[in-house]
Coordinates of C-alpha atoms in Angstrom, one line a residue:
M248 CA 95.8 87.2 71.7
R249 CA 94.4 89.9 69.5
S250 CA 96.3 93.1 68.6
S251 CA 95.0 96.0 70.6
L252 CA 94.4 99.2 68.6
L253 CA 91.5 99.8 71.0
P254 CA 92.7 103.1 72.5
T255 CA 93.2 104.7 69.1
L256 CA 90.0 103.3 67.7
A257 CA 88.0 104.4 70.8
L258 CA 89.3 107.9 70.5
A259 CA 88.5 108.2 66.8
A260 CA 85.1 106.6 67.2
T261 CA 84.2 108.8 70.2
L262 CA 85.1 112.0 68.4
T263 CA 83.1 111.1 65.3
F264 CA 80.3 109.2 67.0
P265 CA 77.2 110.8 65.5
A266 CA 74.3 109.1 67.2
F267 CA 74.1 110.7 70.6
A268 CA 70.8 111.7 72.2
A269 CA 70.5 114.6 74.6
D270 CA 69.3 114.6 78.2
D271 CA 69.4 117.0 81.1
A272 CA 72.3 116.2 83.4
A273 CA 75.7 117.6 82.5
K274 CA 76.5 121.4 82.5
K275 CA 77.9 123.2 79.6
P276 CA 79.6 126.6 80.1
N277 CA 76.5 128.6 79.1
D278 CA 74.4 126.8 81.8
I279 CA 72.7 124.5 79.4
K280 CA 72.6 120.9 80.7
V281 CA 73.5 118.2 78.2
V282 CA 74.3 114.5 78.6
C283 CA 74.7 112.3 75.6
A284 CA 73.9 108.6 75.5
T285 CA 73.4 105.9 73.0
T286 CA 72.9 102.2 72.8
S287 CA 73.5 100.5 69.5
K288 CA 72.0 97.4 67.9
D289 CA 75.2 95.4 68.5
G290 CA 75.0 95.9 72.3
S291 CA 77.4 98.8 72.6
R292 CA 76.7 101.7 74.9
A293 CA 78.3 105.2 74.9
V294 CA 77.8 108.2 77.1
Q295 CA 79.2 111.7 77.3
G296 CA 79.2 113.9 80.4
T297 CA 78.0 111.2 82.9
D298 CA 78.9 107.8 84.2
L299 CA 78.0 104.6 82.3
V300 CA 77.0 101.9 84.8
I301 CA 76.7 98.3 83.5
E302 CA 74.5 96.5 86.0
A303 CA 74.5 92.8 87.0
G304 CA 73.2 90.5 84.3
D305 CA 74.0 93.1 81.5
K306 CA 76.1 91.9 78.6
V307 CA 77.6 94.8 76.6
T308 CA 79.8 94.7 73.5
D309 CA 81.6 98.1 73.9
A310 CA 81.2 100.4 76.9
V311 CA 82.5 104.0 76.2
A312 CA 82.3 107.0 78.4
V313 CA 83.6 110.5 77.5
D314 CA 83.9 112.9 80.5
G315 CA 82.5 110.1 82.7
N316 CA 83.4 106.8 84.2
V317 CA 82.6 103.2 83.1
I318 CA 81.5 101.2 86.1
I319 CA 81.0 97.5 85.6
R320 CA 79.1 95.9 88.5
K321 CA 79.2 92.4 89.9
G322 CA 77.6 89.9 87.5
A323 CA 78.0 92.2 84.4
R324 CA 80.0 91.3 81.4
V325 CA 81.6 93.7 78.9
D326 CA 83.7 93.0 75.8
D327 CA 85.7 96.2 75.9
A328 CA 85.5 99.2 78.3
V329 CA 86.9 102.7 77.4
A330 CA 86.8 105.9 79.4
I331 CA 88.1 109.1 78.0
R332 CA 88.8 111.7 80.8
G333 CA 87.3 109.2 83.2
R334 CA 87.9 106.0 85.0
V335 CA 87.1 102.3 84.2
I336 CA 86.1 100.5 87.4
V337 CA 85.7 96.8 87.3
E338 CA 84.0 95.8 90.5
A339 CA 84.3 92.5 92.3
G340 CA 82.5 89.7 90.3
A341 CA 82.5 91.7 87.1
R342 CA 84.2 90.6 83.9
V343 CA 85.7 92.4 80.9
T344 CA 86.4 89.8 78.2
G345 CA 88.6 92.2 76.1
D346 CA 90.4 95.3 77.2
A347 CA 89.9 98.0 79.9
V348 CA 91.3 101.3 78.8
S349 CA 91.3 104.8 80.3
M350 CA 92.7 107.9 78.5
G351 CA 93.2 110.6 81.1
G352 CA 92.0 108.6 84.1
E353 CA 92.4 105.5 86.1
V354 CA 91.7 101.8 85.5
R355 CA 90.7 100.1 88.7
I356 CA 90.4 96.3 88.9
Q357 CA 88.9 95.3 92.3
N358 CA 89.3 92.1 94.2
G359 CA 87.4 89.3 92.4
A360 CA 87.2 91.2 89.1
R361 CA 88.6 89.9 85.9
V362 CA 89.9 91.5 82.7
D363 CA 90.8 88.8 80.1
G364 CA 92.6 91.3 77.8
S365 CA 94.9 94.2 78.7
A366 CA 94.4 96.9 81.3
I367 CA 95.7 100.3 80.0
A368 CA 95.8 103.6 81.8
L369 CA 97.2 106.5 79.7
G370 CA 97.6 109.7 81.6
G371 CA 96.4 108.0 84.8
K372 CA 97.2 105.0 86.9
L373 CA 96.4 101.4 86.9
T374 CA 95.2 100.0 90.2
V375 CA 94.8 96.2 90.6
D376 CA 93.6 94.9 94.0
K377 CA 95.3 91.7 95.3
D378 CA 92.8 89.3 93.9
G379 CA 92.0 91.2 90.7
V380 CA 92.9 89.3 87.5
I381 CA 94.3 90.7 84.2
G382 CA 95.0 88.2 81.5
G383 CA 96.8 90.5 79.1
D384 CA 99.2 93.4 79.4
R385 CA 99.3 95.9 82.3
V386 CA 100.1 99.4 81.0
S387 CA 100.2 102.6 83.0
L388 CA 101.7 105.5 81.3
S389 CA 101.9 109.0 82.8
F390 CA 104.5 111.7 82.9
E391 CA 104.4 114.2 85.7
I392 CA 106.3 117.4 86.2
G393 CA 105.6 119.6 89.2
G394 CA 102.6 117.4 90.1
K395 CA 100.9 117.8 86.7
D396 CA 100.5 114.9 84.5
L397 CA 101.6 116.0 81.0
L398 CA 100.1 113.1 79.2
R399 CA 96.6 113.7 80.8
G400 CA 97.0 117.4 79.8
F401 CA 97.8 116.4 76.2
I402 CA 94.7 114.1 76.1
E403 CA 92.5 116.9 77.5
E404 CA 93.8 119.4 75.0
A405 CA 93.2 117.1 72.1
L406 CA 89.6 116.5 73.1
E407 CA 88.8 120.0 74.3
E408 CA 87.1 121.3 71.2
E409 CA 84.6 118.4 70.9
T410 CA 82.2 119.1 73.8
G411 CA 78.9 119.0 72.1
C412 CA 76.6 116.2 71.1
H413 CA 75.4 115.4 67.7
I414 CA 71.9 114.3 67.2
I415 CA 70.9 112.4 64.1
D416 CA 67.3 112.3 63.4
E417 CA 66.5 109.0 61.6
D418 CA 64.3 110.8 59.1
D419 CA 67.2 113.2 58.3
E420 CA 69.9 110.5 58.3
D421 CA 69.4 109.8 54.6
K422 CA 69.7 113.5 53.8
G423 CA 73.0 113.7 55.7
E424 CA 71.7 116.3 58.1
D425 CA 72.7 116.5 61.8
K426 CA 72.1 119.0 64.6
D427 CA 74.6 120.1 67.2
V428 CA 73.3 120.4 70.7

């Protein structure tokens, strides 16, 4: 089985992911609505500020949601699923061939769902229904004091400053220019 550096790599990639496109769905403090989403040539999808739903028949390399959930529907297949400040929900009949990871949220494996790799919930809980299958490790790490999860708080603080989207215009990409939204 492969070594899993996925949580660390997902965090680093998400914070530095430059190819987000803006939409009108999530609220920022100044009442500007912004949602970021991208699909890469290798079949990866990433969103910020909304849920990423992988529908039946879809095959996705990496599914990443920041401030949203990754929801994998029946008949969908994902190599790795990562939610930062959100949940990874693998519905009945869905399959994750690699790892399902949530940082600051829950990983939920429903009856009839399958995760071939590890299921990891950092700062949240791992919920596996009776007939849910996990081929690798099951990790749920949280630390609560007075009803507050300290690990989740740490993750939220670490990510608090990065709330905007970065848009790279393909024409400006060679010049190294990007624009914050």
